[in-house]
Amino acid sequence: MPRAVAGRRLRRRSIEASFQVGIAHHLSHRVPDQPRSPFPILCLPSPFLRPSHSLSPRSDQPGSLPVSDRTSSSSAHRAALCTPFHLHLQIPYTMLSAGARAFSALTRPRFTTASTTTLRSPAALRRLLSALAILEQRNGKLNQGSLSAVTAAAKLGGPVHAFVAGSNVKAVAEEAAKVEGVEKIIAVENGAYDKGLPENYAPLLVENIKKGGYTHILASATAFGKNLLPRVSALLDSQQISDITAIESENTFVRPIYAGNAIATVESTDAIKIITVRGTAFAPAAVGSGSASVEDGVDPKAESTTEWVSEDLAKSDRPDLSTAEKVVSGGRGLKSKEEFDKIMLPLADSLGAAVGASRAAVDSGYADNSLQVGQTGKVVAPQLYLAVGISGAIQHLAGMKDSKVIVAINKDPEAPIFQVADVGLVGDLFEKVPELIEKLKSA
C-alpha cells in the first residue's frame, strides 16, 4: 500500500478514535459548574435513537445523558436528536492541510468556556475589521436572499460595505443603500457581470477587495456564492470557510459537517476571511431605514474568458423554494414523474407553497434538480414543511430539520421521517393527499 494512502487511513481512524475518546471523557468527567455551549458539537443521527426515547440529564450525575421515557412533543424530540455536549476542537483553519500539526490539533479535544469566545470591544473591532457583503441582482432587482450576508457581517462588529455589479446597477445600488446596517455600497456598472459568471466576476471582486482593504468577505451560500467565492479564495490565497451558521469572534466560526450530524468550530488565521453564510441561520437584513452612500468600484475590464449563451427557465407563480414560508416536498414514494406532478402541484397550490423533492425523487427523474432539498441540494427552514412519500434519509433531514413545523405522510410507520415530524399521518399518500387537497379547498 502506498505510504500516503496508508497515512491518510491511519489519520482518519485516529481522528475517529479521538472523537470517541473525547465524547466518553466529556460524558463521564464533565465539570458541573461549566456552562453549556449553545452549539451542540456532535449530533447523533436518528438511527442511534429509538422513537420512544429522548435524552435528558440525570440529577445524580450532572452532564450525563441517560435515556428516559419520551414525554415531550415530537418537536422537542427533534431537538434531542443532537446531544447537548460541546466538543470543541481548536483547529486553526488554515492548518487543516498542514500535515502533522493539523493532526496534532485535531486529536487534542479542549472544552471551551464563555471566556474563550469573547468578542473584542466595539471600538476596537471598528478599527481592526471591515466586512464586504456580496449582493446578488437579477434583471435590475436585488435578490433578498443575499441579504443574509449583511446580517452575518454586522455580527462581526466592524463597518459593513456591500458590493453589487451589472448593467443598470444604479437602481439596485439605491435599493441596497436602504438596507439596515450597511454604511457604503460599492457598485460597478458593466453588463459583462449581469449573469454573475464567476470566471469574470472573481477578478473584479478581488480588485475591489484589495482597494477597500477588507478583512472579511461574505456571501450567501447560494449557487452564485458557492460558485464565486472559491475562485476569490484561490486568487487571494485564503482558505474559504463554507456554510457558517454562527460567528463566535472575528476569527472563529461555527459550521455543520457530516450532513449536520456534527458542528465544527473553526478558527482562521488568514488575513482575509472568505465566508459563505447559510441563509437559514441568518435572517435577511431589513430594507427600509438604511442610508448608505454609493461609490463607484474598480472595474479591471479584463477580457472575458467565458460567455453567457442562453438559459431555459421554467416560469412559476409559486414561491421560491429557498425563501418560501411553506414547502411541500415529494419523495420516491410517488413512483413516477406523472404522479409527482399530479399529487404535489395541486397540494402546493392549495397551500400557496413552494415545491421541493428528495434526492431519491430527483435521481429517479420525478423532479428537476433545482427542487432538491437536502445536504447536496437546498437548505430550507420554512414555517411549514410537508414531506410526502419521503422516508427521511439523514441527507434529506440535513436540508429541512430547522423547519418550524414538520408534517409527514408515509405508509411506513417506521420511516425515520416520523422521528423529526411534529405531525405524522400513516397511510397511502395516493388516498390521503387528494383528501387533504379537497379539505383545504373547502376550508
XYZ file of C-alpha atoms in Angstrom:
443
model
C 0.000 0.000 0.000
C 1.453 3.413 -0.853
C 2.661 5.279 2.208
C 0.479 8.341 1.511
C -2.674 6.260 1.319
C -1.780 4.357 4.471
C -1.108 7.640 6.264
C -4.484 9.050 5.278
C -6.288 5.931 6.502
C -4.373 5.914 9.766
C -5.154 9.588 10.257
C -8.862 9.064 9.617
C -9.028 6.159 12.076
C -7.131 8.141 14.685
C -9.450 11.103 14.239
C -12.496 8.870 14.685
C -10.936 7.370 17.798
C -10.196 10.823 19.227
C -13.850 11.783 18.776
C -14.938 8.678 20.701
C -12.419 9.251 23.490
C -13.338 12.920 23.793
C -17.049 12.146 23.958
C -16.581 9.431 26.585
C -14.395 11.726 28.684
C -16.921 14.538 28.484
C -19.890 12.382 29.442
C -18.138 10.905 32.482
C -15.969 13.806 33.701
C -17.880 16.946 32.826
C -17.319 19.756 35.347
C -20.713 20.552 36.978
C -20.216 24.329 37.011
C -19.055 24.553 33.411
C -21.690 26.369 31.309
C -23.148 24.534 28.367
C -22.296 25.935 24.978
C -25.241 26.890 22.772
C -23.642 24.889 19.946
C -24.036 21.084 20.149
C -20.818 19.927 18.599
C -21.570 16.277 17.876
C -25.104 15.254 16.973
C -26.291 11.681 16.815
C -28.167 10.782 13.627
C -31.651 9.420 14.120
C -30.715 5.706 13.782
C -28.889 5.970 17.127
C -32.089 6.926 18.964
C -35.285 4.963 19.266
C -38.519 6.876 18.587
C -39.760 6.141 22.104
C -36.756 7.645 23.869
C -35.329 11.088 24.463
C -32.234 12.418 26.159
C -32.288 14.220 29.492
C -29.668 14.983 32.202
C -29.609 12.903 35.377
C -29.725 14.706 38.686
C -27.204 12.363 40.285
C -24.546 12.927 37.627
C -24.517 16.423 36.094
C -23.892 16.395 32.407
C -24.503 12.695 31.836
C -27.008 11.668 29.209
C -29.084 8.606 30.199
C -32.059 7.513 28.159
C -35.501 8.118 29.690
C -39.051 7.551 28.508
C -40.195 10.067 25.972
C -42.651 12.570 27.454
C -42.021 15.659 25.327
C -43.528 16.608 21.999
C -42.027 15.449 18.738
C -40.544 18.897 18.160
C -38.682 18.632 21.468
C -37.586 15.145 20.458
C -36.270 16.572 17.201
C -34.090 18.934 19.216
C -32.923 15.983 21.319
C -31.541 14.244 18.259
C -28.471 16.431 18.819
C -26.828 15.605 22.144
C -26.209 18.722 24.258
C -22.488 18.357 24.921
C -19.906 20.578 23.251
C -16.700 19.005 21.990
C -14.526 21.858 20.790
C -11.575 21.091 18.542
C -9.216 24.038 18.427
C -8.080 23.939 14.793
C -6.550 26.923 13.032
C -8.494 26.577 9.812
C -5.511 27.218 7.571
C -3.660 24.308 9.181
C -6.101 21.622 8.074
C -3.834 20.704 5.166
C -0.600 21.183 7.081
C 0.051 17.533 7.901
C 1.231 16.607 11.359
C 0.452 19.941 13.024
C -3.165 19.777 11.923
C -3.434 16.149 13.005
C -1.999 17.011 16.400
C -4.512 19.816 16.859
C -7.397 17.654 15.698
C -6.692 14.885 18.196
C -6.459 17.258 21.175
C -10.032 17.879 22.415
C -10.443 21.011 24.503
C -13.576 22.190 26.250
C -14.426 25.860 25.969
C -15.911 28.304 28.423
C -17.600 31.603 27.765
C -14.312 33.479 28.100
C -12.801 31.781 25.049
C -15.356 33.287 22.666
C -15.496 36.855 23.978
C -15.547 39.458 21.211
C -13.336 42.497 21.448
C -14.789 45.877 22.371
C -16.927 47.553 19.659
C -14.461 50.427 19.299
C -11.529 48.062 18.799
C -13.456 45.999 16.274
C -14.322 49.043 14.171
C -10.624 49.974 13.980
C -9.478 46.473 13.044
C -12.293 44.954 10.991
C -14.140 45.790 7.803
C -16.561 43.444 6.074
C -17.751 43.320 2.471
C -21.081 41.590 1.784
C -21.638 40.375 -1.783
C -25.152 41.139 -3.014
C -26.863 39.402 -5.908
C -29.017 41.078 -8.527
C -31.037 39.761 -11.419
C -32.647 41.859 -14.124
C -32.077 45.022 -12.125
C -33.656 43.676 -8.922
C -31.910 42.949 -5.643
C -32.003 39.312 -4.525
C -33.415 39.431 -0.996
C -31.853 36.080 -0.135
C -28.357 37.549 -0.442
C -29.083 39.973 2.427
C -28.339 37.249 4.989
C -24.668 38.011 4.279
C -25.261 41.561 5.554
C -26.756 40.230 8.796
C -23.752 37.967 9.339
C -21.298 40.759 8.506
C -22.941 43.053 11.060
C -22.285 40.486 13.818
C -18.540 40.956 13.358
C -18.801 44.434 14.859
C -16.916 46.446 12.244
C -18.188 48.610 9.384
C -20.173 46.776 6.700
C -19.958 47.610 3.000
C -21.862 45.865 0.204
C -20.835 45.077 -3.374
C -23.002 44.769 -6.481
C -22.195 44.721 -10.210
C -24.046 44.533 -13.524
C -25.840 46.697 -16.065
C -28.314 49.344 -14.881
C -26.914 48.726 -11.424
C -27.813 52.202 -10.170
C -31.356 51.168 -9.213
C -30.055 48.089 -7.395
C -27.461 50.184 -5.556
C -30.118 52.673 -4.455
C -32.269 49.842 -3.115
C -29.272 48.267 -1.376
C -28.419 51.642 0.198
C -31.636 51.346 2.230
C -30.532 48.078 3.839
C -30.073 48.451 7.588
C -26.501 48.138 8.850
C -24.726 48.949 5.570
C -22.514 52.048 5.508
C -21.400 52.040 1.869
C -22.413 50.420 -1.422
C -19.649 49.610 -3.924
C -21.245 49.462 -7.386
C -19.724 48.557 -10.758
C -21.701 49.344 -13.917
C -20.845 46.801 -16.607
C -23.162 44.447 -18.484
C -20.409 41.806 -18.585
C -21.216 40.985 -14.945
C -25.002 40.706 -15.373
C -25.170 36.922 -15.175
C -22.608 36.625 -12.397
C -20.270 34.328 -14.315
C -17.627 33.536 -11.671
C -14.716 33.449 -14.125
C -15.388 37.115 -14.913
C -16.755 38.211 -11.554
C -13.954 36.866 -9.330
C -11.128 39.107 -10.683
C -13.459 42.111 -10.415
C -14.252 41.330 -6.804
C -10.601 40.751 -5.893
C -9.608 44.189 -7.228
C -12.256 45.861 -5.076
C -11.318 43.796 -2.019
C -7.702 44.920 -2.326
C -8.722 48.538 -2.794
C -11.008 48.527 0.243
C -8.642 46.582 2.499
C -11.432 44.350 3.777
C -10.785 41.684 6.396
C -13.971 39.642 5.864
C -15.743 38.786 2.604
C -19.202 37.258 2.999
C -21.782 35.890 0.567
C -24.887 33.781 0.987
C -24.400 30.067 0.335
C -26.476 30.223 -2.846
C -25.454 28.793 -6.215
C -23.910 32.193 -7.001
C -21.970 32.412 -3.740
C -20.782 28.804 -3.869
C -19.592 29.307 -7.434
C -17.872 32.644 -6.885
C -16.082 32.604 -3.543
C -13.873 29.523 -4.101
C -12.302 31.378 -7.034
C -11.914 34.534 -4.957
C -10.357 32.445 -2.193
C -7.818 30.975 -4.620
C -6.904 34.379 -6.053
C -6.351 35.795 -2.552
C -4.595 32.645 -1.254
C -7.047 32.370 1.652
C -8.886 29.244 2.724
C -12.649 29.533 2.390
C -14.941 28.874 5.357
C -18.173 27.459 3.976
C -21.794 27.480 5.094
C -21.355 29.019 8.543
C -24.273 29.063 10.969
C -22.809 31.231 13.746
C -19.990 33.681 14.465
C -18.137 33.369 17.765
C -15.480 36.008 17.123
C -13.783 37.752 14.224
C -11.618 34.632 13.725
C -13.871 31.812 14.937
C -16.924 30.432 13.156
C -19.375 27.546 13.507
C -20.350 25.322 10.593
C -22.121 21.958 10.215
C -20.271 18.885 8.970
C -21.255 15.270 8.262
C -24.701 16.276 6.917
C -25.386 18.283 10.062
C -24.612 15.411 12.445
C -21.674 17.346 13.887
C -20.932 21.025 14.328
C -17.353 22.211 13.802
C -15.939 25.314 15.450
C -13.147 26.544 13.190
C -10.594 29.301 13.618
C -8.982 31.081 10.675
C -5.574 32.745 10.800
C -5.827 34.195 7.272
C -5.636 37.969 6.960
C -8.721 37.926 4.724
C -11.559 35.591 5.685
C -13.647 34.280 2.772
C -17.014 33.093 4.100
C -20.286 31.721 2.777
C -23.308 32.069 5.044
C -26.165 29.594 5.465
C -29.293 31.587 4.689
C -31.469 29.752 7.209
C -29.099 30.662 10.067
C -29.065 34.432 9.455
C -32.256 36.344 8.690
C -32.038 38.693 5.674
C -31.233 42.266 6.680
C -34.241 44.573 6.585
C -34.644 47.058 3.742
C -36.047 50.462 4.611
C -34.298 52.671 7.130
C -30.712 52.481 5.850
C -28.906 55.448 4.304
C -25.649 54.114 2.873
C -23.558 56.102 0.437
C -22.971 54.754 -3.088
C -19.457 54.666 -4.534
C -18.160 53.525 -7.914
C -15.997 50.434 -7.664
C -12.867 49.453 -9.565
C -13.509 47.712 -12.896
C -10.399 45.986 -14.308
C -12.305 45.394 -17.579
C -10.356 42.228 -18.150
C -11.046 40.147 -21.226
C -13.917 37.741 -20.575
C -12.870 34.106 -20.503
C -16.455 32.807 -20.612
C -19.574 33.861 -22.455
C -23.226 33.516 -21.499
C -25.033 31.640 -24.259
C -28.620 31.078 -23.131
C -30.861 29.892 -20.334
C -34.033 27.846 -20.172
C -36.148 28.845 -17.190
C -39.436 27.314 -16.135
C -41.726 30.148 -15.097
C -43.819 29.605 -11.997
C -46.094 31.692 -9.814
C -45.177 29.608 -6.784
C -42.836 30.992 -4.099
C -39.091 30.480 -4.401
C -38.048 27.270 -2.668
C -35.139 28.836 -0.753
C -37.207 31.587 0.883
C -40.774 30.194 0.954
C -42.679 30.081 4.249
C -44.413 26.858 3.188
C -42.778 23.950 1.363
C -44.258 20.641 0.186
C -41.715 18.006 -0.840
C -42.233 14.671 -2.556
C -40.107 11.556 -2.442
C -39.631 8.301 -4.281
C -42.898 7.035 -2.814
C -44.697 8.979 -5.564
C -43.414 6.315 -8.014
C -43.301 8.417 -11.223
C -42.957 11.945 -12.594
C -46.594 11.897 -13.670
C -47.768 11.042 -10.165
C -45.376 13.602 -8.671
C -46.927 16.372 -10.769
C -50.456 15.063 -10.228
C -50.122 14.917 -6.441
C -47.596 17.578 -5.439
C -48.506 20.522 -7.680
C -52.183 20.745 -6.633
C -51.123 20.309 -2.998
C -48.632 23.170 -3.304
C -51.211 25.414 -4.983
C -53.822 24.710 -2.311
C -51.357 25.773 0.402
C -49.612 28.557 -1.506
C -46.372 26.644 -1.016
C -43.153 26.025 -2.905
C -42.437 22.563 -4.297
C -39.404 20.541 -3.221
C -38.167 16.991 -3.679
C -35.875 14.465 -2.054
C -32.682 13.399 -3.772
C -34.211 9.989 -4.458
C -37.068 11.659 -6.344
C -34.666 13.843 -8.315
C -32.372 10.916 -9.175
C -35.414 8.948 -10.333
C -36.381 11.761 -12.692
C -39.573 12.751 -10.875
C -38.473 16.354 -10.285
C -35.909 18.844 -11.521
C -32.569 19.125 -9.722
C -33.386 22.733 -8.755
C -36.115 21.382 -6.442
C -33.827 19.103 -4.425
C -33.839 19.644 -0.664
C -31.013 18.167 1.391
C -27.300 18.089 2.014
C -26.466 18.316 -1.701
C -29.474 20.480 -2.563
C -31.159 23.471 -0.986
C -31.303 24.050 2.762
C -34.701 25.387 3.809
C -36.291 26.440 7.096
C -39.926 27.334 6.337
C -42.741 27.791 8.822
C -44.335 24.611 7.423
C -42.589 21.665 5.755
C -44.845 18.893 4.414
C -42.985 15.710 3.407
C -44.947 13.315 1.188
C -43.592 9.833 0.470
C -40.175 10.711 1.916
C -38.519 8.124 4.171
C -36.266 10.633 5.941
C -32.680 9.797 4.987
C -30.131 11.754 7.016
C -29.022 13.604 3.870
C -32.562 14.931 3.400
C -33.003 15.834 7.066
C -29.873 17.985 6.840
C -31.728 20.268 4.437
C -35.011 20.720 6.320
C -34.630 19.858 10.005
C -34.690 23.552 11.024
C -38.267 23.930 9.723
C -40.635 25.293 12.365
C -43.364 22.658 11.843
C -42.735 19.363 10.031
C -45.621 17.234 8.756
C -45.006 13.777 7.252
C -47.239 11.459 5.215
C -45.884 7.949 4.695
C -47.327 4.440 4.647
C -44.381 3.047 6.640
C -44.879 3.746 10.375
C -41.179 3.014 10.976
C -39.939 5.636 8.489
C -37.226 7.849 10.055
C -39.091 10.987 8.942
C -41.593 10.392 11.772
C -38.797 10.821 14.329
C -38.460 14.506 13.423
C -42.069 15.214 12.419
C -44.360 17.303 14.617
C -47.408 15.776 12.904
C -47.413 12.397 11.173
C -50.015 10.619 9.079
C -49.531 6.913 8.357
C -51.360 5.944 5.197
C -51.366 5.665 1.428
C -50.376 9.070 0.054
C -52.393 8.445 -3.119
C -55.512 8.410 -0.946
C -54.613 10.815 1.848
C -53.202 13.711 -0.194
C -56.247 14.083 -2.513
C -58.458 14.044 0.601
C -56.283 16.740 2.149
C -56.465 18.875 -1.002
C -60.268 18.676 -1.028
C -60.470 19.707 2.620
C -58.112 22.640 2.001
C -60.182 23.831 -0.945
C -63.415 23.651 1.033
C -61.966 25.353 4.125
